[in-house]
JSON list of C-alpha atoms in Angstrom, two decimals:
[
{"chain": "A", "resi": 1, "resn": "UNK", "atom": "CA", "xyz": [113.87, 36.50, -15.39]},
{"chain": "A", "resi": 2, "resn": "UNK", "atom": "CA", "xyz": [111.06, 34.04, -14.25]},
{"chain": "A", "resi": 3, "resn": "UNK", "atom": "CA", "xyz": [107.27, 36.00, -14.96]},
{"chain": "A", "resi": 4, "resn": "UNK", "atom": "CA", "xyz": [104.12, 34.79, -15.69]},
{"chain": "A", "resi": 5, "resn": "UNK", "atom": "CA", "xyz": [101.34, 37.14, -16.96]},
{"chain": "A", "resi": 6, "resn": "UNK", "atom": "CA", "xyz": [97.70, 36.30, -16.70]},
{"chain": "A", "resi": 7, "resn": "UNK", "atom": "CA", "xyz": [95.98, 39.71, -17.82]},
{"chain": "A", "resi": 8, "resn": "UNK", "atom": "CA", "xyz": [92.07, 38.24, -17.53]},
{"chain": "A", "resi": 9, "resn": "UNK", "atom": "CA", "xyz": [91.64, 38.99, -13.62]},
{"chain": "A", "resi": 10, "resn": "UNK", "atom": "CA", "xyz": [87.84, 37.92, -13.78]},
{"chain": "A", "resi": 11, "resn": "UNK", "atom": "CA", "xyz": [85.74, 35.99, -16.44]},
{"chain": "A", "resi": 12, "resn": "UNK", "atom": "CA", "xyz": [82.43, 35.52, -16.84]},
{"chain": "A", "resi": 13, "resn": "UNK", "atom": "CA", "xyz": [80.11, 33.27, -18.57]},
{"chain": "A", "resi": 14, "resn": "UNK", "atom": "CA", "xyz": [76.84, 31.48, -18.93]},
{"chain": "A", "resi": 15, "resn": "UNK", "atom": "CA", "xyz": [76.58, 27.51, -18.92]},
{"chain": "A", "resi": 16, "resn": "UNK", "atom": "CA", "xyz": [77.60, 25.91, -21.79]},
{"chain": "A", "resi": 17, "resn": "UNK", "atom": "CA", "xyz": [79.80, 29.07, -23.43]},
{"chain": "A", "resi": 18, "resn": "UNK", "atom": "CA", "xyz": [83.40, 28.09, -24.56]},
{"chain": "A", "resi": 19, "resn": "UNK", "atom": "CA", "xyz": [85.93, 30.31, -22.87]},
{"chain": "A", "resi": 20, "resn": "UNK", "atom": "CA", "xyz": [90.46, 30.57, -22.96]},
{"chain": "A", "resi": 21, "resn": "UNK", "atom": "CA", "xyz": [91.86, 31.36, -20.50]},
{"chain": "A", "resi": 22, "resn": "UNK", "atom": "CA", "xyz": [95.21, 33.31, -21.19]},
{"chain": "A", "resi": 23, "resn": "UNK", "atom": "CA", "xyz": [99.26, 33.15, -19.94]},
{"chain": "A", "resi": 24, "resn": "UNK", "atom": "CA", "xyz": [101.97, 34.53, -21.32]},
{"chain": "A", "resi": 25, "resn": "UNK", "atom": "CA", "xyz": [105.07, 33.31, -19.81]},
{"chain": "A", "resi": 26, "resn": "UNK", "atom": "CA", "xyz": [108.77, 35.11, -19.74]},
{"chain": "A", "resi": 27, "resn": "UNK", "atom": "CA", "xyz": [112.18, 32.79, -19.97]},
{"chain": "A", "resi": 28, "resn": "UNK", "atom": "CA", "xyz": [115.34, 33.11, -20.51]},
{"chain": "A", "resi": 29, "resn": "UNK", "atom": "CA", "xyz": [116.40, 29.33, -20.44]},
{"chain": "A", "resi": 30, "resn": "UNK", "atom": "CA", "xyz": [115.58, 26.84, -22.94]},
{"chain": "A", "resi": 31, "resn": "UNK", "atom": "CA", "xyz": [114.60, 24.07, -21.39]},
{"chain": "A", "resi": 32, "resn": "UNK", "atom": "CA", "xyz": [111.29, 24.78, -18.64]},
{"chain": "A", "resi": 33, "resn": "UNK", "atom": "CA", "xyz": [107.96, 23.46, -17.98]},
{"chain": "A", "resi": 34, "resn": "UNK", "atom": "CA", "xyz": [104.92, 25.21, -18.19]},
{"chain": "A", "resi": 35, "resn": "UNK", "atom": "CA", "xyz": [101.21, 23.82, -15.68]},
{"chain": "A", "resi": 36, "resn": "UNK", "atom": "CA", "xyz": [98.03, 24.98, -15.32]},
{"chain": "A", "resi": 37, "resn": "UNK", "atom": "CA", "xyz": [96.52, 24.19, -11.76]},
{"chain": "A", "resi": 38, "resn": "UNK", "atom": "CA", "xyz": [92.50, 24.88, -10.50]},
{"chain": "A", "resi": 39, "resn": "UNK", "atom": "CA", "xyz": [91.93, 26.82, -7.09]},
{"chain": "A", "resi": 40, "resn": "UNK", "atom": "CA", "xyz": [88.21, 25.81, -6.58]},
{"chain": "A", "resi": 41, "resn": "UNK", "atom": "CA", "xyz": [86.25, 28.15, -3.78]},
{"chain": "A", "resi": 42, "resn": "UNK", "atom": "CA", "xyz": [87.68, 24.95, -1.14]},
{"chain": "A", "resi": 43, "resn": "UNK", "atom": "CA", "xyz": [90.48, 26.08, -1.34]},
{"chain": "A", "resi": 44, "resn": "UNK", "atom": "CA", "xyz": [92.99, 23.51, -2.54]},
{"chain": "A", "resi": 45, "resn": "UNK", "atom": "CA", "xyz": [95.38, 24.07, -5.53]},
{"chain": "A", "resi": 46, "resn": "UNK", "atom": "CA", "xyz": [95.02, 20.98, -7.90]},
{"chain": "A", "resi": 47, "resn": "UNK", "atom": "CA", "xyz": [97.18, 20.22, -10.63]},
{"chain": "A", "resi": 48, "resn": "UNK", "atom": "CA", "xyz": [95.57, 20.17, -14.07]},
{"chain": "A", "resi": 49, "resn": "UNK", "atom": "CA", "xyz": [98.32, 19.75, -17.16]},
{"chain": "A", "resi": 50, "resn": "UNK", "atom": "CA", "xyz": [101.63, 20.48, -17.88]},
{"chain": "A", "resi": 51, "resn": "UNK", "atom": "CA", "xyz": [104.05, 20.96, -20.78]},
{"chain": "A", "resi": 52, "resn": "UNK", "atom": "CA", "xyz": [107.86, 21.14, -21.25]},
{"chain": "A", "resi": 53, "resn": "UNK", "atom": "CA", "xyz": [109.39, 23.46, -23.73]},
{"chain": "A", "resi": 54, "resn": "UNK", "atom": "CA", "xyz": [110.23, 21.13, -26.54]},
{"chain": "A", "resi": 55, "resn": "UNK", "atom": "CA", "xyz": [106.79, 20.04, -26.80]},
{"chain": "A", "resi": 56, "resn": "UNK", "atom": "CA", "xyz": [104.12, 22.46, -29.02]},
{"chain": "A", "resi": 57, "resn": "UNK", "atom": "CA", "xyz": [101.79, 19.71, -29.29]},
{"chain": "A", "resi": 58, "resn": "UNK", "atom": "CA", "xyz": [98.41, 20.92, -28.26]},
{"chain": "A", "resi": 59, "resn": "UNK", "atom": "CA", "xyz": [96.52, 18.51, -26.16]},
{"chain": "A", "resi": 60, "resn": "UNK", "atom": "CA", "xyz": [92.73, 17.92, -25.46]},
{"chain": "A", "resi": 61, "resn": "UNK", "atom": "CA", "xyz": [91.08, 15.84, -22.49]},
{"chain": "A", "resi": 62, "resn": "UNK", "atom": "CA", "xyz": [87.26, 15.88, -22.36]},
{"chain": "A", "resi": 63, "resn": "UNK", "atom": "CA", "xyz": [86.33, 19.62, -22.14]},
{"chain": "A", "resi": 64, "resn": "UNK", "atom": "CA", "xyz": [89.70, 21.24, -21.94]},
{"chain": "A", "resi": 65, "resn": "UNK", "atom": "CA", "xyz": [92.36, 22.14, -24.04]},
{"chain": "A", "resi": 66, "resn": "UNK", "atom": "CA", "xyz": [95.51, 23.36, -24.07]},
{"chain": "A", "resi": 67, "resn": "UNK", "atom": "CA", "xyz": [97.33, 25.46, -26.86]},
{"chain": "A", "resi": 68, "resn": "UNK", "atom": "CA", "xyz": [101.10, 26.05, -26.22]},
{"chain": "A", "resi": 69, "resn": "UNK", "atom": "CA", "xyz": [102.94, 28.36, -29.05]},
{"chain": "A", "resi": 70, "resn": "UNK", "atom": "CA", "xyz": [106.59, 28.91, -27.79]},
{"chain": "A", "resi": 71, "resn": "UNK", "atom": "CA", "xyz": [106.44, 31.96, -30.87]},
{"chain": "A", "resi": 72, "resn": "UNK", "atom": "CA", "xyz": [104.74, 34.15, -28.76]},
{"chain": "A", "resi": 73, "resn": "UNK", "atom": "CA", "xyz": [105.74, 32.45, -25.13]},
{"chain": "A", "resi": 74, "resn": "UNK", "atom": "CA", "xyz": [101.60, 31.71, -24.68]},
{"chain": "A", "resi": 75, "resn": "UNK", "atom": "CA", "xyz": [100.11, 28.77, -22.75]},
{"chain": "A", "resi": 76, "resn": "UNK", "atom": "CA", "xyz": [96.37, 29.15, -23.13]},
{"chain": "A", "resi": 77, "resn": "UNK", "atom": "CA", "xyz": [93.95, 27.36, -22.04]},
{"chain": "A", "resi": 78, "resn": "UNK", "atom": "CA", "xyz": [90.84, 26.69, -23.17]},
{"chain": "A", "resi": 79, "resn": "UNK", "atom": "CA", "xyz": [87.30, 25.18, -21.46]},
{"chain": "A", "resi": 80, "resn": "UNK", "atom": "CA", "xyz": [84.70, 24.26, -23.90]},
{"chain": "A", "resi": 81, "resn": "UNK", "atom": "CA", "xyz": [80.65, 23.79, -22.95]},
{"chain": "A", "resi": 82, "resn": "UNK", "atom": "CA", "xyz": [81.60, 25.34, -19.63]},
{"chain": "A", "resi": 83, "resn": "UNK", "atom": "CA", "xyz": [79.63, 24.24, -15.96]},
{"chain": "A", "resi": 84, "resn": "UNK", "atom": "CA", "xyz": [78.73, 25.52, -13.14]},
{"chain": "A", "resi": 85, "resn": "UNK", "atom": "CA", "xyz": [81.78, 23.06, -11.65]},
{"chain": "A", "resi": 86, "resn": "UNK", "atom": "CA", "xyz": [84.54, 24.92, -13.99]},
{"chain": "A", "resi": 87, "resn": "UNK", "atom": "CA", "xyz": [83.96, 27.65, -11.32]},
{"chain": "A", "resi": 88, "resn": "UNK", "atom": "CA", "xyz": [87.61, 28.45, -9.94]},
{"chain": "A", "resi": 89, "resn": "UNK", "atom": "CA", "xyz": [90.55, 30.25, -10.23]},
{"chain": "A", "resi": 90, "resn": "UNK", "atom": "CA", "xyz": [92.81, 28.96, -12.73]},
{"chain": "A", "resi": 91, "resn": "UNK", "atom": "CA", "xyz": [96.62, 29.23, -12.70]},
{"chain": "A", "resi": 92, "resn": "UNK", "atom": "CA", "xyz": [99.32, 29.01, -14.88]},
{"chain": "A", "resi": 93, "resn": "UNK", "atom": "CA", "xyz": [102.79, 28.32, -13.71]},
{"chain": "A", "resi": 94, "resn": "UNK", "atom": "CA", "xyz": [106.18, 28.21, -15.43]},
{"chain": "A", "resi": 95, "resn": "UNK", "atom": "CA", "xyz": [108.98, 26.08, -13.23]},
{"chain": "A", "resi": 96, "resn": "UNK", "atom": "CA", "xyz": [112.83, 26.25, -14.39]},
{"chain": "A", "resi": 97, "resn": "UNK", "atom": "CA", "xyz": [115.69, 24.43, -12.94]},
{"chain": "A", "resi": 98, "resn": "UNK", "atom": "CA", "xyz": [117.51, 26.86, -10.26]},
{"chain": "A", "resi": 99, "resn": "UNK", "atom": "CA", "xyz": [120.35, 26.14, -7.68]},
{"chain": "A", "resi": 100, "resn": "UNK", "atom": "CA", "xyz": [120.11, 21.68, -8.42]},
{"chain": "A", "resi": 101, "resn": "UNK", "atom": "CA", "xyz": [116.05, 21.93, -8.40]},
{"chain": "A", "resi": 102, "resn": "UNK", "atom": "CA", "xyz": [113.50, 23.34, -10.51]},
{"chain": "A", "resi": 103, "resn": "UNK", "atom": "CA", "xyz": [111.35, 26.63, -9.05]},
{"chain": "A", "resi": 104, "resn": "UNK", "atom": "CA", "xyz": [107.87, 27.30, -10.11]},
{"chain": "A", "resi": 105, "resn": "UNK", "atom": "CA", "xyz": [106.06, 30.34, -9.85]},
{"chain": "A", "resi": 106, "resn": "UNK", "atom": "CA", "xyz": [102.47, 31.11, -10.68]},
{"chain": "A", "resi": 107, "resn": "UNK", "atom": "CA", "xyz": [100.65, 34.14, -12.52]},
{"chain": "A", "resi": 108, "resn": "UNK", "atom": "CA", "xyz": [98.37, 36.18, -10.20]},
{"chain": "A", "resi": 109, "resn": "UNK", "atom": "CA", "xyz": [95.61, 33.82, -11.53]},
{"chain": "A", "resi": 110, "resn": "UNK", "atom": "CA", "xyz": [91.74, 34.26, -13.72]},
{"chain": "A", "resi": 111, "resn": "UNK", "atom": "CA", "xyz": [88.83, 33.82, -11.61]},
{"chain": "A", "resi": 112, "resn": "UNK", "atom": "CA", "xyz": [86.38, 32.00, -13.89]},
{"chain": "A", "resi": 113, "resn": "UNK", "atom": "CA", "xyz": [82.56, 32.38, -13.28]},
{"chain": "A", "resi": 114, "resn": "UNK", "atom": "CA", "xyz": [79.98, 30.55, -14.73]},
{"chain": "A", "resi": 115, "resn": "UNK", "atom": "CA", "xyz": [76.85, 30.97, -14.66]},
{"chain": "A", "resi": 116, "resn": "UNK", "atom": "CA", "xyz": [73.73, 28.84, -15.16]},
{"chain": "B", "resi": 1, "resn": "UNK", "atom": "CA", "xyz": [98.90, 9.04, 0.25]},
{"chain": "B", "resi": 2, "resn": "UNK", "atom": "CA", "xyz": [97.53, 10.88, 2.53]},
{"chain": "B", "resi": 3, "resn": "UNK", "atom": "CA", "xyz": [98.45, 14.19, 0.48]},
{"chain": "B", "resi": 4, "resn": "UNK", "atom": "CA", "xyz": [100.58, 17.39, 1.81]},
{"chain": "B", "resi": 5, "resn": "UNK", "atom": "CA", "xyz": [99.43, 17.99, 5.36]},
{"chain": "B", "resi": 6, "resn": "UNK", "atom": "CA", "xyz": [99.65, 21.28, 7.02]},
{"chain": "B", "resi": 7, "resn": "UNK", "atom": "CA", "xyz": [99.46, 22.25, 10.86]},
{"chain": "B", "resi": 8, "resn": "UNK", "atom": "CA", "xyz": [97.76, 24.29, 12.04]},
{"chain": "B", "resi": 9, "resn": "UNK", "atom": "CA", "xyz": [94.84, 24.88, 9.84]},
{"chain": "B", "resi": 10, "resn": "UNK", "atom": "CA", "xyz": [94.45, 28.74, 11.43]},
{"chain": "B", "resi": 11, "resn": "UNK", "atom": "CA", "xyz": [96.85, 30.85, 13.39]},
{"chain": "B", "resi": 12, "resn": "UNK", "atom": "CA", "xyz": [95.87, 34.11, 15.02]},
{"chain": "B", "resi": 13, "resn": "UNK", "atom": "CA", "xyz": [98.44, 36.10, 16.76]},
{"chain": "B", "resi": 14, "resn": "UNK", "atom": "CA", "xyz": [99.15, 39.03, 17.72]},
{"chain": "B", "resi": 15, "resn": "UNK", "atom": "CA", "xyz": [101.72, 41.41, 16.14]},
{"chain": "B", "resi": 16, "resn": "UNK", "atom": "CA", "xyz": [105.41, 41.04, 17.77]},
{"chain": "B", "resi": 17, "resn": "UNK", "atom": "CA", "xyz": [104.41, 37.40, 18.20]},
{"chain": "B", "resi": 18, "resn": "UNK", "atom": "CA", "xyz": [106.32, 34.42, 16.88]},
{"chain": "B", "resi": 19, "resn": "UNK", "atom": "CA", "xyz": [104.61, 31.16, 14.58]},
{"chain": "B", "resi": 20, "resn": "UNK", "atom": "CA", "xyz": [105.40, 28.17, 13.96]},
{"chain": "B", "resi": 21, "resn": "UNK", "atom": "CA", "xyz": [104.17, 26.25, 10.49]},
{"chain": "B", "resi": 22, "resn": "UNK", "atom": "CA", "xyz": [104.31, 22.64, 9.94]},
{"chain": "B", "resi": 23, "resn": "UNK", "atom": "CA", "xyz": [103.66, 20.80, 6.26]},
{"chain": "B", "resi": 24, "resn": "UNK", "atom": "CA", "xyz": [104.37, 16.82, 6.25]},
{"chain": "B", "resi": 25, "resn": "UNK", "atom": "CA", "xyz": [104.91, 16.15, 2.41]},
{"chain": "B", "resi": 26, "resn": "UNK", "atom": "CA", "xyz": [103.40, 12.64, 0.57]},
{"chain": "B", "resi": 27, "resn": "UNK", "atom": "CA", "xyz": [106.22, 10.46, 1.65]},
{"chain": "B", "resi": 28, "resn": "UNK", "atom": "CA", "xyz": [108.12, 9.73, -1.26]},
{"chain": "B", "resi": 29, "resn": "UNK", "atom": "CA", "xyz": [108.44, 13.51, -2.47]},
{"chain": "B", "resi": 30, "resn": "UNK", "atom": "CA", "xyz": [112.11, 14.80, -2.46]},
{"chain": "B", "resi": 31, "resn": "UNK", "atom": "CA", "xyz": [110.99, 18.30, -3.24]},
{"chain": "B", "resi": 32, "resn": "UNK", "atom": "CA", "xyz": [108.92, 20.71, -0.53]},
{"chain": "B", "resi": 33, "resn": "UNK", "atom": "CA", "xyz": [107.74, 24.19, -1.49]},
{"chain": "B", "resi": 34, "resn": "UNK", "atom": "CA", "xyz": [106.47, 27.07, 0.67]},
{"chain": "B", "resi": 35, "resn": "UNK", "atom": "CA", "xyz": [104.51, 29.90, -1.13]},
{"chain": "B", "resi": 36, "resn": "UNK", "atom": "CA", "xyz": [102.57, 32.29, 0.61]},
{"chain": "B", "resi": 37, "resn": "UNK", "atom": "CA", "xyz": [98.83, 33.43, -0.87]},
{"chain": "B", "resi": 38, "resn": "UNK", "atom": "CA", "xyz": [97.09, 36.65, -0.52]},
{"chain": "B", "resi": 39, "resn": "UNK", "atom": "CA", "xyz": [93.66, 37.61, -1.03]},
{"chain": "B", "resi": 40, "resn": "UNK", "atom": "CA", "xyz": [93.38, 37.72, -5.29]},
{"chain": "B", "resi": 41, "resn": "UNK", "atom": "CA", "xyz": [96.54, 36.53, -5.85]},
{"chain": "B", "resi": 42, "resn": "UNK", "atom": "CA", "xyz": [98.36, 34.18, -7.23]},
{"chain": "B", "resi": 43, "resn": "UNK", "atom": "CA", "xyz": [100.79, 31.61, -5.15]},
{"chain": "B", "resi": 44, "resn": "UNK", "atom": "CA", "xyz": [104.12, 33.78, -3.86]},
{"chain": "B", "resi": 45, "resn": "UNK", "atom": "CA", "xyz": [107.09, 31.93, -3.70]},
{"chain": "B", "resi": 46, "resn": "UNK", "atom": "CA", "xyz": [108.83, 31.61, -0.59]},
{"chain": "B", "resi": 47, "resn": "UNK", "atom": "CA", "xyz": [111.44, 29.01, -0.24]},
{"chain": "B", "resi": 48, "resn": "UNK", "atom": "CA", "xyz": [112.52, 25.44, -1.43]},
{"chain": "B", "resi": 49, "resn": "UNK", "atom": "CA", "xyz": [114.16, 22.05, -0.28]},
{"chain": "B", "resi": 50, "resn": "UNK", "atom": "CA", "xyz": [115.41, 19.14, -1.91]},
{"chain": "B", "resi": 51, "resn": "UNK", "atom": "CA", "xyz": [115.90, 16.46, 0.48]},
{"chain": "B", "resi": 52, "resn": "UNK", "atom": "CA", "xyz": [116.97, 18.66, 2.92]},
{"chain": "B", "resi": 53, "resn": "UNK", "atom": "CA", "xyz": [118.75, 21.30, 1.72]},
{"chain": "B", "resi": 54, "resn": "UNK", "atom": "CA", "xyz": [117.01, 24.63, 1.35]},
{"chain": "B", "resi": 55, "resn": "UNK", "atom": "CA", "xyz": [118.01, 25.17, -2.71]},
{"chain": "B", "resi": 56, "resn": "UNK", "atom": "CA", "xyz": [116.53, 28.67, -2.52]},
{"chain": "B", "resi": 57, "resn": "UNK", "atom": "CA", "xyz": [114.73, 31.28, -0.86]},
{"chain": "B", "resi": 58, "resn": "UNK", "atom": "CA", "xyz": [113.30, 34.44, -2.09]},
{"chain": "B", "resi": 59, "resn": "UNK", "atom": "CA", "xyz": [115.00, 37.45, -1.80]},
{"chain": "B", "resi": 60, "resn": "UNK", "atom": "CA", "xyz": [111.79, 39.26, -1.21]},
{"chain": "B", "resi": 61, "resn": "UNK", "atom": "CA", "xyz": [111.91, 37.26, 2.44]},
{"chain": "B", "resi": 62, "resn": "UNK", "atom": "CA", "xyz": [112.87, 38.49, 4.97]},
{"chain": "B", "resi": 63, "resn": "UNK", "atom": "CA", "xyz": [115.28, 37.93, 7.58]},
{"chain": "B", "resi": 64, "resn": "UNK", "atom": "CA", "xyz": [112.20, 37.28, 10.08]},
{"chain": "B", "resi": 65, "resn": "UNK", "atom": "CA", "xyz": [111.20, 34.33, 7.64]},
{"chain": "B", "resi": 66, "resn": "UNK", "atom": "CA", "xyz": [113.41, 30.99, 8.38]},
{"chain": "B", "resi": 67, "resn": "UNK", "atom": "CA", "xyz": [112.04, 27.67, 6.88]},
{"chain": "B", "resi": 68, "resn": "UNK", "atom": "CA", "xyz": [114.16, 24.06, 7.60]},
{"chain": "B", "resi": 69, "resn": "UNK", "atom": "CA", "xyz": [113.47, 20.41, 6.41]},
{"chain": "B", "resi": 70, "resn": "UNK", "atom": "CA", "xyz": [116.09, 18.74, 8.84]},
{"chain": "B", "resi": 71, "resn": "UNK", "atom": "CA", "xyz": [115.50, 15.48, 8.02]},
{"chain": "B", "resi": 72, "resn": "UNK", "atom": "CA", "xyz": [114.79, 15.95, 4.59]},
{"chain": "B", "resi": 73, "resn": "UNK", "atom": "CA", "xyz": [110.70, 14.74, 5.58]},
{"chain": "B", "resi": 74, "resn": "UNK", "atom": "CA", "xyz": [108.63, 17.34, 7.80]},
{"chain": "B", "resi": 75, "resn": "UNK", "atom": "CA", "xyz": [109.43, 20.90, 7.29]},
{"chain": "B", "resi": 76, "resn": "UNK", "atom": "CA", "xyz": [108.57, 23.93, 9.18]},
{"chain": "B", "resi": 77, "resn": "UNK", "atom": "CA", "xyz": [108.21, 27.51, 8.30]},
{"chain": "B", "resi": 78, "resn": "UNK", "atom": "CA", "xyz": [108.68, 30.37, 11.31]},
{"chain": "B", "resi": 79, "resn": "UNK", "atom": "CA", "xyz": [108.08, 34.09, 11.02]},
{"chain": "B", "resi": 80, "resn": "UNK", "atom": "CA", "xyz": [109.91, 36.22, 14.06]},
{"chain": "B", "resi": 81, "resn": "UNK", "atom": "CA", "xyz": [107.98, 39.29, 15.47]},
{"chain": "B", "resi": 82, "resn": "UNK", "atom": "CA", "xyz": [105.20, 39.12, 13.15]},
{"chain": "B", "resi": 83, "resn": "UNK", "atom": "CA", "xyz": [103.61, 41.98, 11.11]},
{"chain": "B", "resi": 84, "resn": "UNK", "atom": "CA", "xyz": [100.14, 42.57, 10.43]},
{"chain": "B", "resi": 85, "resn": "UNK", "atom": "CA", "xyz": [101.90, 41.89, 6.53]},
{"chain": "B", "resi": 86, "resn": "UNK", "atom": "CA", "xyz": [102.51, 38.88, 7.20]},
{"chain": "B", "resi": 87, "resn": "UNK", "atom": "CA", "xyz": [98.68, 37.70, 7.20]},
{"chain": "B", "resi": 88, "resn": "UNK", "atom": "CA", "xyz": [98.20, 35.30, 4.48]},
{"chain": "B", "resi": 89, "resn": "UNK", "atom": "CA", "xyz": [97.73, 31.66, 3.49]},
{"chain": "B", "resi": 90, "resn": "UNK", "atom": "CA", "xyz": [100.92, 29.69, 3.75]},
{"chain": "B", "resi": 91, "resn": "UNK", "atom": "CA", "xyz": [100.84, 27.18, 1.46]},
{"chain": "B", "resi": 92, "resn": "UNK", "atom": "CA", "xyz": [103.06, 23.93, 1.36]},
{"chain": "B", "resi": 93, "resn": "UNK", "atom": "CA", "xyz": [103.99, 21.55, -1.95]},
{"chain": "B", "resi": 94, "resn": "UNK", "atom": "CA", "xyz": [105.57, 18.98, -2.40]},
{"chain": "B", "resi": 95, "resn": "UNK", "atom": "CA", "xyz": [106.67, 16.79, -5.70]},
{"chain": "B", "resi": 96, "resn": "UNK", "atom": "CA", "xyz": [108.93, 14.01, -6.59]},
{"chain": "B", "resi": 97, "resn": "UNK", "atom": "CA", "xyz": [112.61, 14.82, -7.76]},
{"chain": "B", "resi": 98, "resn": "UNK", "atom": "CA", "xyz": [111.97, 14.73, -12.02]},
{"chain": "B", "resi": 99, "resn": "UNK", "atom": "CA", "xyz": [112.03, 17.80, -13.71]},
{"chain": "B", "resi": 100, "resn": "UNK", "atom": "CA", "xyz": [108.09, 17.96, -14.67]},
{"chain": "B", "resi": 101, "resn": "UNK", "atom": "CA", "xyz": [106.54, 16.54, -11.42]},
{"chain": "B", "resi": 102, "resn": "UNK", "atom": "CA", "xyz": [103.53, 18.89, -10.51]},
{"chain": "B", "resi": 103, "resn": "UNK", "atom": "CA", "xyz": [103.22, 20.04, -7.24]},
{"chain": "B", "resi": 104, "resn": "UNK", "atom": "CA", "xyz": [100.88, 18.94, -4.53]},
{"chain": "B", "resi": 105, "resn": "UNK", "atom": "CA", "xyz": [99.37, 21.51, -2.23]},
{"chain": "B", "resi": 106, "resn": "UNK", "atom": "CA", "xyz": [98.28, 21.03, 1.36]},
{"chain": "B", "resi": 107, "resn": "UNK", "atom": "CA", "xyz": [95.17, 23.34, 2.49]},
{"chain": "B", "resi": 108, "resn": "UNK", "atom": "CA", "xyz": [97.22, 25.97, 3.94]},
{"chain": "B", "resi": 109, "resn": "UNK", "atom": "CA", "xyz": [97.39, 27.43, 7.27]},
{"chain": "B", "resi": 110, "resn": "UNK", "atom": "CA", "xyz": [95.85, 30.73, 7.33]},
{"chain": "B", "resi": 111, "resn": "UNK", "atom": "CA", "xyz": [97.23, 33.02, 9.22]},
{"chain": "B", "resi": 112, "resn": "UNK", "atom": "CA", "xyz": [96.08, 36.52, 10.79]},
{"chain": "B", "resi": 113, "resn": "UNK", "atom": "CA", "xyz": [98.29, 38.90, 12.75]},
{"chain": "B", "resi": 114, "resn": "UNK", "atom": "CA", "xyz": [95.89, 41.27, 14.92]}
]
């Protein structure tokens, strides 16, 4: 069965603080894709990185980072000298091919403060 | 690109009431999604199309629920005899037809059932 686990419901920090983020992710099938999207307070879901199964190489871009270990089926990710602007909720999603497509679902989601 | 559209931006109706949902996907997107968001919560599945056929819809839908993409562009969501359960933000994606594409999201139309 498809299920994505996000246990953090609420974080909060101060400016500048490093913080992960955390999603566990349950498969049965080998091959799936794993995304992280931003829900900033407008509204609008915005896709941030993605990963497919076969590939455990962590990737960095500017402030985030990403750390995928299929060991323990985690997908964290990680913002580092938060800002006020990292304010969202954060998602992470697992899609799998079903029925000649691929569904994606999405964990119930962190809601990331930061303060200055 | 004009992005994932969505009509109407707000619906209020009243319970026992049907709705109508529109979402016009970025033109070149095979793949349209409707998920359905409630307050602290993540993005609910609802349904899928490829082109348009409807690949999948959740079983946790129910029969009121109905969703078509008849010409494999627009697509339109109706609920039938709405419940004050039903409030939420529908949300509409859309992505191109390779297995990683991300999905684009439209606002949403929010809707409340009084």
């Amino acid at each position: 069965a498809q299920k994505v686990t996000q246990a953090q419901t609420e974080i909060s920090v101060v400016e500048k603080e490093d913080v992960t983020l955390d999603c566990v992710y349950e498969t049965r099938d080998t091959t799936y894709y794993l995304f992280w999207y931003k829900q900033p307070p407008s509204g609008e879901l915005v896709f941030l990185i993605r990963r497919n199964s076969f590939d455990e190489q962590n990737e960095i871009s500017g402030r985030y980072s990403w750390n995928f270990q299929k060991s323990t089926s985690s997908f964290n990710f990680t913002i580092t000298a938060s800002q006020v602007v990292d304010s969202a909720v954060y998602f992470c999603a697992l899609s799998e091919a079903r029925n000649g497509g691929f569904k994606t679902i999405f964990g119930a989601g962190t809601r990331l403060f930061v303060k200055a | 690109d004009t992005g994932v559209s969505q009509d109407p931006r707000h619906k209020i109706t009243k319970r026992g009431q049907n709705v109508t949902f529109r979402c016009d996907p970025i033109s070149e997107h095979n793949r349209l999604y409707w998920y359905r968001q409630t307050l602290g919560q993540g993005p609910e599945f609802l349904t899928y199309f490829q082109n348009e056929a409807q690949l999948e819809k959740s079983r946790l839908l129910s029969d009121r629920f109905s969703a078509e993409r008849p010409k494999g562009s627009f697509s339109t969501l109706e609920i039938q005899r709405t419940e004050q359960g039903d409030s939420a933000m529908y949300l509409c994606a859309s992505s191109l037809n390779s297995n990683n594409s991300p999905l684009h999201f439209g606002n949403g139309t929010r809707l409340t059932v009084t």
